[in-house]
Coordinates of C-alpha atoms in Angstrom, one line a residue:
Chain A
X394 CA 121.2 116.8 107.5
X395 CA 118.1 118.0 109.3
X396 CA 116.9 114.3 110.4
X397 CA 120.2 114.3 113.1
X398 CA 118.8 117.0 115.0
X399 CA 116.0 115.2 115.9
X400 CA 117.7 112.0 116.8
X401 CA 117.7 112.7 120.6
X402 CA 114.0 113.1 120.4
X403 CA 112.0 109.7 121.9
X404 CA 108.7 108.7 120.1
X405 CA 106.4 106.2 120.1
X406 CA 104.1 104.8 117.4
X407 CA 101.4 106.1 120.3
X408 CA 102.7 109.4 120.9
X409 CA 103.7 110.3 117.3
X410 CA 99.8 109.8 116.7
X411 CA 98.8 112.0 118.9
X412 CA 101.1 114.3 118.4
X413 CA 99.8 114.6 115.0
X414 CA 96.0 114.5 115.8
X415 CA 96.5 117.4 119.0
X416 CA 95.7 121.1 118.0
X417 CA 97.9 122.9 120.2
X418 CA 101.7 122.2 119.5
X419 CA 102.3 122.8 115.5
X420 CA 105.5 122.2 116.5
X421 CA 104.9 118.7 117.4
X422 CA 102.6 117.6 114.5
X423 CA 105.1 118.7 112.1
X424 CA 108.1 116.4 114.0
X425 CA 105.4 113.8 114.1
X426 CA 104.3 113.7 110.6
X427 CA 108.2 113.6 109.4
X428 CA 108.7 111.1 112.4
X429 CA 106.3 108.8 111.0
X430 CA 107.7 108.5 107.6
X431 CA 111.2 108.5 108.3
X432 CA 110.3 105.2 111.0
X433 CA 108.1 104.0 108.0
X434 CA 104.4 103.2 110.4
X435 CA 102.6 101.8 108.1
X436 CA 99.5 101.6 111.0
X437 CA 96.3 101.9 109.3
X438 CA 95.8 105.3 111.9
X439 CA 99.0 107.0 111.3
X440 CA 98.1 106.3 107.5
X441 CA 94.5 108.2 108.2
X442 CA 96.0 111.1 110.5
X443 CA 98.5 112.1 107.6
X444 CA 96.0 112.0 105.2
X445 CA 94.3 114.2 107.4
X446 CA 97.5 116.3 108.1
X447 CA 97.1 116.7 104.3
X448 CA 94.4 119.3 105.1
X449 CA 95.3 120.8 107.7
X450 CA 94.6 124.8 107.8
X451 CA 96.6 125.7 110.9
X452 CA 99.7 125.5 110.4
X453 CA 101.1 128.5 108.2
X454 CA 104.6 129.6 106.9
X455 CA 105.5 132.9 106.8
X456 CA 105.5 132.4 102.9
X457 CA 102.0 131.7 103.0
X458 CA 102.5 128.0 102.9
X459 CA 101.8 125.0 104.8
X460 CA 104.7 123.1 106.6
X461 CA 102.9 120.2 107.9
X462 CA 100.8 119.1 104.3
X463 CA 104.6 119.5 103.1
X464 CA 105.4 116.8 106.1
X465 CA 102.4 114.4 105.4
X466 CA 102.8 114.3 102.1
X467 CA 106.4 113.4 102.0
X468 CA 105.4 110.8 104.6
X469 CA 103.0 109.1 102.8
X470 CA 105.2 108.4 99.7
X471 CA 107.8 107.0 102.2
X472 CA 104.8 104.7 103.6
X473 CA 103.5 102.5 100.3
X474 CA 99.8 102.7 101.3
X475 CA 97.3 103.4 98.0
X476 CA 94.5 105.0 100.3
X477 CA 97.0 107.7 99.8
X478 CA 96.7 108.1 96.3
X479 CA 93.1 110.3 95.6
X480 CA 94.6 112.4 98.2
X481 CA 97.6 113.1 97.0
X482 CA 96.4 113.8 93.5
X483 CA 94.0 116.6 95.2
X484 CA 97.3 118.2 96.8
X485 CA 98.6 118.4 92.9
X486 CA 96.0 121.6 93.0
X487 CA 96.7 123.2 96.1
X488 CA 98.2 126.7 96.3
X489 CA 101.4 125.7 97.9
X490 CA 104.4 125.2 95.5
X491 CA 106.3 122.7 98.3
X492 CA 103.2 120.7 98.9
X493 CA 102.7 120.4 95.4
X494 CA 106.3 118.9 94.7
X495 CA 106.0 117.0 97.6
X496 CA 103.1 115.4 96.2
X497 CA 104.4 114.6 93.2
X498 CA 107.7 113.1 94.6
X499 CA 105.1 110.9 96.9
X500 CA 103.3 109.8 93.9
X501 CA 106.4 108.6 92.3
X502 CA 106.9 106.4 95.2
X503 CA 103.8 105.0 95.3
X504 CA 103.8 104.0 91.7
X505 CA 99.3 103.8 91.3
X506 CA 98.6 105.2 87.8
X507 CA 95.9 106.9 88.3
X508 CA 98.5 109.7 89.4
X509 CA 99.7 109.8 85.2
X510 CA 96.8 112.2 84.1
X511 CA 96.8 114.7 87.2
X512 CA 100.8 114.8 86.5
X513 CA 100.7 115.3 83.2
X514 CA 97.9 118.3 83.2
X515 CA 100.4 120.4 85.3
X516 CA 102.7 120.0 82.2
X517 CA 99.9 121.7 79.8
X518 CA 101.1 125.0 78.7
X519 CA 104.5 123.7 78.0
X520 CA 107.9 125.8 77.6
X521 CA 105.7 129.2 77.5
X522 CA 104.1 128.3 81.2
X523 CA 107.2 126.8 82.8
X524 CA 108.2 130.3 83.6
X525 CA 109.9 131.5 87.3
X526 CA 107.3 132.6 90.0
X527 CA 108.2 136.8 90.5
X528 CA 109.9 137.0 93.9
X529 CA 110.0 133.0 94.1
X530 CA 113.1 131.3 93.9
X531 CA 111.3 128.4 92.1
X532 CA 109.0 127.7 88.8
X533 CA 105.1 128.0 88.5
X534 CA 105.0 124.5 88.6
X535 CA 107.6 122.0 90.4
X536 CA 108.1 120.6 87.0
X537 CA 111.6 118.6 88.0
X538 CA 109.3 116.6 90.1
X539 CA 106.5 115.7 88.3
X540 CA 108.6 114.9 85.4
X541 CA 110.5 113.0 86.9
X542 CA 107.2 111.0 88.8
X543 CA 106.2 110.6 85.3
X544 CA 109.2 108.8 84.0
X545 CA 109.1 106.8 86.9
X546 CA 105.4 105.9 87.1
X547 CA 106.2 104.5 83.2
X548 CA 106.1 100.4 84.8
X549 CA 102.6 100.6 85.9
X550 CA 101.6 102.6 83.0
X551 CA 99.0 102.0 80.0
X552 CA 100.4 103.0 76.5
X553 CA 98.2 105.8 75.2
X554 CA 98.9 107.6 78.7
X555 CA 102.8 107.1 78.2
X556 CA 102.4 108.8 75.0
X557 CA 100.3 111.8 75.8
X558 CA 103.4 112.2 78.7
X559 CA 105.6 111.6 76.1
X560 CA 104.8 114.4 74.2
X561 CA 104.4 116.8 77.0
X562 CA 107.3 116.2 78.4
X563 CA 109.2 116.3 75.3
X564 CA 109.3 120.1 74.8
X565 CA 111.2 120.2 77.9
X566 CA 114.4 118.9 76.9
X567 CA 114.7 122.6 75.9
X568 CA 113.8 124.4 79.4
X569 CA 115.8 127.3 80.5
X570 CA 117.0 125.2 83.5
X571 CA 119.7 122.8 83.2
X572 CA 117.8 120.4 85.9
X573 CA 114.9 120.0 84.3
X574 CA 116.2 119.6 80.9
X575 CA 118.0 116.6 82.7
X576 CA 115.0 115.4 84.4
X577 CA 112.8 115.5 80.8
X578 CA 115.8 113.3 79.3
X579 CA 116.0 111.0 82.1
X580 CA 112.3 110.5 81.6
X581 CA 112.4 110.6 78.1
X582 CA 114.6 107.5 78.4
X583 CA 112.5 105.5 80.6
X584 CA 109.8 106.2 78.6
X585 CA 110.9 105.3 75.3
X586 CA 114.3 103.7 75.8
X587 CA 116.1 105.8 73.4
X588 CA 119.3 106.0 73.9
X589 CA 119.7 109.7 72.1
X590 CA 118.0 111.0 75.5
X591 CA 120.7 109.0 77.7
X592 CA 123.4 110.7 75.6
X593 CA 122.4 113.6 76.3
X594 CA 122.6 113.4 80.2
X595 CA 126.3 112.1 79.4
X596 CA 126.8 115.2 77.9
X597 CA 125.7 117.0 80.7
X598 CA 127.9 115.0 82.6
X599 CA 131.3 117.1 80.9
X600 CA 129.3 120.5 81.2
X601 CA 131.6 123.4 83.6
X602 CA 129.6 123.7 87.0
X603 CA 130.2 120.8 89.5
X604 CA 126.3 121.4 90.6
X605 CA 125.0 120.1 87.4
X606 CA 127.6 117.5 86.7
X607 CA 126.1 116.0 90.2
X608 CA 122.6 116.2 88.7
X609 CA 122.7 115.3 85.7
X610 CA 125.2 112.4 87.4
X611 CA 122.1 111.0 89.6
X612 CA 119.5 111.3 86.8
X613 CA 121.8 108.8 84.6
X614 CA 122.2 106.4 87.1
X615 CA 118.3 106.3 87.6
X616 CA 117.9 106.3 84.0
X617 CA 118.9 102.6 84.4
X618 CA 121.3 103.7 81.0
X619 CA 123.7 101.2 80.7
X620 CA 126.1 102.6 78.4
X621 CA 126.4 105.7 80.4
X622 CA 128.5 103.5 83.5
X623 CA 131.9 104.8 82.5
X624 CA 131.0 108.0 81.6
X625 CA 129.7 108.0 85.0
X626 CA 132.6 106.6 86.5
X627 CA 135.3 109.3 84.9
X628 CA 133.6 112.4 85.1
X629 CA 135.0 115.4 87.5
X630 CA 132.8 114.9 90.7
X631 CA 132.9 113.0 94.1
X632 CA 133.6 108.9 94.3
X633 CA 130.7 109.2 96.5
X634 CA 128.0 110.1 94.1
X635 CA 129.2 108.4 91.5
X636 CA 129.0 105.4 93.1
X637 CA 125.3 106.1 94.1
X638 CA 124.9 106.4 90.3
X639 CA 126.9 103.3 89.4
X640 CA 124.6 102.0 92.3
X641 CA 121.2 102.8 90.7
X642 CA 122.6 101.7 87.2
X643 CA 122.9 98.0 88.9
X644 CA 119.9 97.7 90.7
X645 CA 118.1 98.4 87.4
X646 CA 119.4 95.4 86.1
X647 CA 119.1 93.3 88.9
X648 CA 115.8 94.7 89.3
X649 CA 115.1 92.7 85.3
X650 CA 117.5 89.5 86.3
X651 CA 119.4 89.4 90.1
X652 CA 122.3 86.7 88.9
X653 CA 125.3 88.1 87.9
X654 CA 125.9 88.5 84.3
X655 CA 128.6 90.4 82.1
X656 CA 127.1 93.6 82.6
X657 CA 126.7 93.4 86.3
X658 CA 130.2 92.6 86.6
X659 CA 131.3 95.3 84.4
X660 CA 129.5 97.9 87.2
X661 CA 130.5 96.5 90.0
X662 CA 134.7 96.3 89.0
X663 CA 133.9 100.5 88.0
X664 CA 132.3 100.3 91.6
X665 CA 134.8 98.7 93.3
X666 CA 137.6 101.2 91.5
X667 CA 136.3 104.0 93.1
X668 CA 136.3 102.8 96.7
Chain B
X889 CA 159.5 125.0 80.7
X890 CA 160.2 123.7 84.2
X891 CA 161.5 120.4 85.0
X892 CA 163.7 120.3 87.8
X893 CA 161.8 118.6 91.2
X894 CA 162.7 121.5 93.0
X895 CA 161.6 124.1 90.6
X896 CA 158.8 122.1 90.6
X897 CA 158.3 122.2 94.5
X898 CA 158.7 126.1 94.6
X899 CA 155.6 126.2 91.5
X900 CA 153.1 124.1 93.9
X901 CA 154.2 126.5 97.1
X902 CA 153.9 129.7 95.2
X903 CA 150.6 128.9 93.3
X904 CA 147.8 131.4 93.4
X905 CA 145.1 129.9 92.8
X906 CA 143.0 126.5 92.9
X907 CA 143.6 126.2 89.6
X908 CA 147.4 126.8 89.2
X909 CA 148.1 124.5 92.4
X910 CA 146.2 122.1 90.6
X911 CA 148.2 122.2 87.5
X912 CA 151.5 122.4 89.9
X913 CA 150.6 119.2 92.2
X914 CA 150.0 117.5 88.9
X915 CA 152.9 118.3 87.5
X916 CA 154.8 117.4 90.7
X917 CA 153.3 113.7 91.3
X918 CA 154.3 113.4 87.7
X919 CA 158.0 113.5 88.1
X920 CA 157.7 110.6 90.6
X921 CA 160.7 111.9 92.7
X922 CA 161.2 110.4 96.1
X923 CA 162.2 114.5 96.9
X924 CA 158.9 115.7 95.8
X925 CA 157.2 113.3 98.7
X926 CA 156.7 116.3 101.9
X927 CA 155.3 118.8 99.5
X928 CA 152.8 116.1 98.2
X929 CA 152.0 115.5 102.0
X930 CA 152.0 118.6 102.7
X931 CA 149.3 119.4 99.8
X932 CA 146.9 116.7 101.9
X933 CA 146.4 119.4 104.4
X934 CA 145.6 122.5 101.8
X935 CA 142.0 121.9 102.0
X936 CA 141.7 121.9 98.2
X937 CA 140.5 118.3 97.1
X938 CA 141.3 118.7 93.5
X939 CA 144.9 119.3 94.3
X940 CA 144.7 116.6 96.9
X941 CA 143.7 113.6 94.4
X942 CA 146.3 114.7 92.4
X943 CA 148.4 114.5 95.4
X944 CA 147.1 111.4 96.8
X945 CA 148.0 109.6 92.9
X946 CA 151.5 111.2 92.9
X947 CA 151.9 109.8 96.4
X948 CA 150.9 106.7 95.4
X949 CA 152.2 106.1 92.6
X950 CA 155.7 106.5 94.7
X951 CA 154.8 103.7 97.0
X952 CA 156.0 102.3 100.2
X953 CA 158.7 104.8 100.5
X954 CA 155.8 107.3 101.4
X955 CA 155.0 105.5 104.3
X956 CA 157.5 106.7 107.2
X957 CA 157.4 110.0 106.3
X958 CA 153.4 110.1 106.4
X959 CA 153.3 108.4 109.2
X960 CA 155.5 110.7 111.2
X961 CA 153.9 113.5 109.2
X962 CA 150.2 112.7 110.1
X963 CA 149.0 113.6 113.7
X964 CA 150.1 116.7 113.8
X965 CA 147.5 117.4 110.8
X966 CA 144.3 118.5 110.5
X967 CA 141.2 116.0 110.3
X968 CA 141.0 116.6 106.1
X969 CA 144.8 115.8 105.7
X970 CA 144.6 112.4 107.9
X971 CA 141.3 111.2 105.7
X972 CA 143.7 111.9 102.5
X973 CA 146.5 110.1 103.6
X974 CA 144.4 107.0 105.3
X975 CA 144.0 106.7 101.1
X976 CA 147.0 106.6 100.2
X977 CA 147.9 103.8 103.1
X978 CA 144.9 101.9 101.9
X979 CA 146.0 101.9 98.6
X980 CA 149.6 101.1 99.0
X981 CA 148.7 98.6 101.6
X982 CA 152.0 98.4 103.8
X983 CA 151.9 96.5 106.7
X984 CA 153.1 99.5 109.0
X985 CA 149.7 102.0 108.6
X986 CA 147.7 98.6 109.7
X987 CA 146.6 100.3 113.1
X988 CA 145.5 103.2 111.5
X989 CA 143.6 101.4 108.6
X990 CA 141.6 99.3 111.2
X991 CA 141.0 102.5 113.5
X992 CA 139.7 104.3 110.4
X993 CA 137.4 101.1 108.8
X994 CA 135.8 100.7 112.1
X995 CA 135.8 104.4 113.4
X996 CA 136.0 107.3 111.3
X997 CA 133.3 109.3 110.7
X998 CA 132.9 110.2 107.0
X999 CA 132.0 107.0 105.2
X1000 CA 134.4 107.8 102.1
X1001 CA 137.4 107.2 104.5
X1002 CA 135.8 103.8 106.2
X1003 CA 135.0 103.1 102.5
X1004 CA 138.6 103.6 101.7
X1005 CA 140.3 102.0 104.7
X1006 CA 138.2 99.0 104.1
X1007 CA 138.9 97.9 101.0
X1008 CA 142.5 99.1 101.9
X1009 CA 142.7 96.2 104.7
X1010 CA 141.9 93.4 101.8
X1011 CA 145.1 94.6 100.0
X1012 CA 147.9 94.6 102.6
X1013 CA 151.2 93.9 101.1
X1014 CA 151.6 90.1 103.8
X1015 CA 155.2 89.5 102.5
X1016 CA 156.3 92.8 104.2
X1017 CA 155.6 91.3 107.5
X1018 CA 158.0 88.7 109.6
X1019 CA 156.5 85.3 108.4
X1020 CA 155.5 84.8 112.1
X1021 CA 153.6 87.9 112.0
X1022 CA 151.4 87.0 109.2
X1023 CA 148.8 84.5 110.2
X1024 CA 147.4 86.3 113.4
X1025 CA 147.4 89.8 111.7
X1026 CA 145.5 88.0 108.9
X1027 CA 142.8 87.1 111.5
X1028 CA 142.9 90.4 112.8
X1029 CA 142.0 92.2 109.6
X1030 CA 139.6 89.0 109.0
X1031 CA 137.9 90.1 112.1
X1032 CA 137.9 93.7 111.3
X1033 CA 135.9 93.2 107.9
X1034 CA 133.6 91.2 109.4
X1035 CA 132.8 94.0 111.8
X1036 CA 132.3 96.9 109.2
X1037 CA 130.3 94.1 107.3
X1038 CA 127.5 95.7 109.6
X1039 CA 128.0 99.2 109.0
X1040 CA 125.1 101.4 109.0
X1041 CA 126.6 103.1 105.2
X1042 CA 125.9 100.4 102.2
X1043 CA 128.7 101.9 100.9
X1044 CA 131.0 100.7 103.6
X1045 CA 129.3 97.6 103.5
X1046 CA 130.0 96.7 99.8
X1047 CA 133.9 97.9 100.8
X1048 CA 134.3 95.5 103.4
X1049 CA 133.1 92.9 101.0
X1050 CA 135.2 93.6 98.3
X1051 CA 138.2 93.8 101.1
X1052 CA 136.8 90.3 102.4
X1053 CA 137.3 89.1 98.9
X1054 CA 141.1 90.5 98.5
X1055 CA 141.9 89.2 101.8
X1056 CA 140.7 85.5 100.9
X1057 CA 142.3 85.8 97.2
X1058 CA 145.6 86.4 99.3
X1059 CA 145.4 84.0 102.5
X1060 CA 144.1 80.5 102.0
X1061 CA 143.5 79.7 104.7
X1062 CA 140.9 82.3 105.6
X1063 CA 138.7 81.3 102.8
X1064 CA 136.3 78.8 104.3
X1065 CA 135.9 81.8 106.7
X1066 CA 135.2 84.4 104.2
X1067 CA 132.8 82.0 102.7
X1068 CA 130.6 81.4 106.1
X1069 CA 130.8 85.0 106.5
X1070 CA 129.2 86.1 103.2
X1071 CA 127.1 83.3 103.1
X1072 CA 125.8 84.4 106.3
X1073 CA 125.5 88.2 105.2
X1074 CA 123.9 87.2 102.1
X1075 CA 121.1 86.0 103.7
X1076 CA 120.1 88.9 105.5
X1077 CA 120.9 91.8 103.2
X1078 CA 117.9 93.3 102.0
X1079 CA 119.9 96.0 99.5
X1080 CA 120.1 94.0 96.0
X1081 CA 123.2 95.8 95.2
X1082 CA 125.3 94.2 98.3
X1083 CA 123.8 90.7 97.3
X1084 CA 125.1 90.9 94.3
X1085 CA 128.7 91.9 95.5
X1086 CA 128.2 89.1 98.0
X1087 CA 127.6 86.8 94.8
X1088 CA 130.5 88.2 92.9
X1089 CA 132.7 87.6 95.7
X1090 CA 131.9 84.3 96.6
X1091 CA 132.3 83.4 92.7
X1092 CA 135.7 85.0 92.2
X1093 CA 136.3 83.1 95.5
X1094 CA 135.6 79.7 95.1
X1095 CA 137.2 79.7 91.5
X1096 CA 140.2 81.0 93.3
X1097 CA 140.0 77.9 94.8
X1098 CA 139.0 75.8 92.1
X1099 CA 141.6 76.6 89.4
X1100 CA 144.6 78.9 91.3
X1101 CA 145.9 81.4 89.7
X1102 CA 144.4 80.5 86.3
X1103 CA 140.8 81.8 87.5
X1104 CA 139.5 85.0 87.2
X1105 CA 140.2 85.8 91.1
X1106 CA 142.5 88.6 90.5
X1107 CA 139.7 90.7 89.6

């Protein structure tokens, strides 16, 4: 839990602006740029100095990368403001793996369409592309991310750009890694509503390694796949996360009707069995 | 094939590995012998949460006759053993772990035990108290929930509701209480899922009311 060590540290809405506009202390922009997002200031200024952040040249990893674009970007999802958007679609080309997934998960969170086609060029190449990064411990693209942006930009979507996703996210219920075979069928299901693709993230809720149970455990329960709730609620992992499942199961069907029907009660009595 | 409890007892302390102490604790809580009750305590402190459900099931399942022993057992434990066995009180709700359930709700610091703890507090077994007793340790709990009703875990949040709800379904008198209470929450919650909880509750509630025992309150 990295946001805890920075509990003792006072801002303002004024200082954290600054903070992020100053040259001198990296250290400082980057704590403000996270600050500002995890407060959620949604001040027109703070909004203009992240997308500025989103730029920024001086502040290098050792890896090559750029720490506070990472920050900013991940702000700017947490803050709901579309002036974001054109920006964040320019990060999707930038050399920085992190900022790119960052991006993508910000994208998702601002739910604007115009993010679909940028998302869904990073997909071309399919299977043969996806490959690991030599001496990276990630992919060429952060393709768990964007496909899981795509399923969940699927609301605010037009048809024909749901079905070129469609199909280039298809291929990658067969990828190599478990996680984003389970994030191609999570989409899969938002985007169509087949229920073969929520099956298959029950299945991957019985698989051998606790790590994947607990992902393929939070992609059914954002799936908004009703019939997976018990499967969800017996499987070998903690009460904890399968109550966040259980959790994201019910809000999807409050989200389509808040009063309390048969299949709201049904979650909640597996919800309250697992206090 | 073993089958005596101590033969049992002697399999869970010689296991050698996760997976055999596992299949020992299992076997263990399944014999349901009041003699098999310190090794299941003693399991709580082994750091091993697989062979602590089982544990916490088999201890359980045995009921109040657990509860002196893990009292007197607990402090001297370490912190993971105490959050196992604050279960087990909550969920065979005797009168006697009271203190500790309302110390945990309101104070412990892994949400899974306040979860625990307050859901526990909505099912305490009232007839084991002196009738005297039972009112103002009603009101006590009451005031309890309502506390961890503003917990900062939504989690803990929807536990005290759903212990709120017990609570009323098993002291009358409480309800118009419980009902202000949730009403009140209600209309500040912003998480959907805790409104609806709130909802359920005050349904199964009020039906309680309405039509006894014959409602659907015993949810």
């Amino acid at each position: 839990m990295e946001e805890e060590n920075y509990q003792d540290i006072q801002l303002t809405v004024e200082t954290a602006i600054a903070n992020l506009q100053q040259q001198e202390d990296l250290g400082q922009r980057y704590y403000a740029a996270w600050w500002l997002g995890r407060f959620r200031v949604k001040e027109s200024r703070a909004i203009t100095a992240l997308i500025m952040a989103l730029e920024d040249e001086e502040d290098r990893a050792p890896d090559g990368g750029y720490p506070l674009r990472r920050n900013a970007a991940r702000a700017l999802g947490k803050l709901g403001d579309k002036q974001a958007v054109e920006p964040l679609i320019r990060c999707l080309s930038f050399p920085d793996y992190y900022v790119r997934e960052a991006a993508a998960q910000a994208l998702e969170m601002l739910q604007d369409p115009r993010a679909i086609t940028p998302l869904s060029k990073l997909l071309e190449g399919g299977l043969a592309a996806a490959q690991t990064v030599p001496g990276k411990p990630h992919l060429v693209q952060p393709y768990e991310a964007i496909i899981e942006a795509l399923g969940g930009l699927k609301a605010t979507s037009a048809i024909t750009k749901c079905r070129e996703a469609i199909a280039l996210i298809e291929p990658f219920l067969e990828h190599f890694l478990p996680k984003v075979k389970y994030a191609a069928a999570k989409a899969m299901y938002q985007l169509t509503q087949n229920p073969v693709y929520g099956e298959l993230l029950i299945k991957a809720l019985s698989g051998d390694e606790l790590q994947l149970r607990r992902s393929a455990l939070m992609d059914l329960g954002a799936s908004g796949y009703l019939p997976g709730a018990e499967a969800i609620a017996t499987t070998l992992a903690e009460n904890s996360l399968k109550l966040m499942a259980l959790k994201g199961l019910l809000e999807h069907q409050l989200n389509q009707d808040s009063s309390i029907t048969e299949e709201t009660i049904r979650l909640m009595d597996l919800m309250d069995g697992l206090l | 094939m073993i089958d005596s409890t101590p033969a049992l007892i002697e399999a869970v302390a010689t296991a050698d590995s996760a997976k055999a102490l596992l299949a020992a604790v299992e076997a263990l809580a399944a014999r349901q012998d009041p003699l098999a009750i310190p090794t299941l305590i003693a399991v709580l402190g082994y750091n091993n949460p697989g062979a602590a459900v089982a544990a916490v099931e088999g201890l359980v399942a045995l009921g109040e006759p657990v509860i002196p022993q893990l009292l007197e057992q607990i402090d001297t434990y370490n912190y993971g053993a105490r959050a196992w066995a604050v279960r087990v009180f909550a969920r065979i709700g005797d009168p006697c772990a009271l203190d500790l359930l309302i110390d945990s709700a309101l104070n412990d610091f892994s949400q899974s035990v306040r979860r625990a703890a307050a859901k526990g507090l909505g099912n305490i077994l009232w007839h084991k108290l002196p009738q005297t007793e039972v009112a103002s340790t009603q009101e006590r709990v009451f005031t309890t929930l309502v506390q961890i009703l503003s917990d900062g875990e939504w989690v803990v949040r929807y536990a005290a509701i759903v212990g709120l709800e017990s609570l009323a379904l098993t002291s009358e008198y409480l309800v118009p209480k419980v009902i202000v209470q949730l009403e009140t929450m209600a209309a500040t919650e912003s998480d959907s899922t805790l409104r609806a909880r709130i909802a359920l509750a005050l349904q199964k509630v009020v039906n309680h009311i309405k039509f006894g025992e014959r409602g659907r309150g015993e949810g």
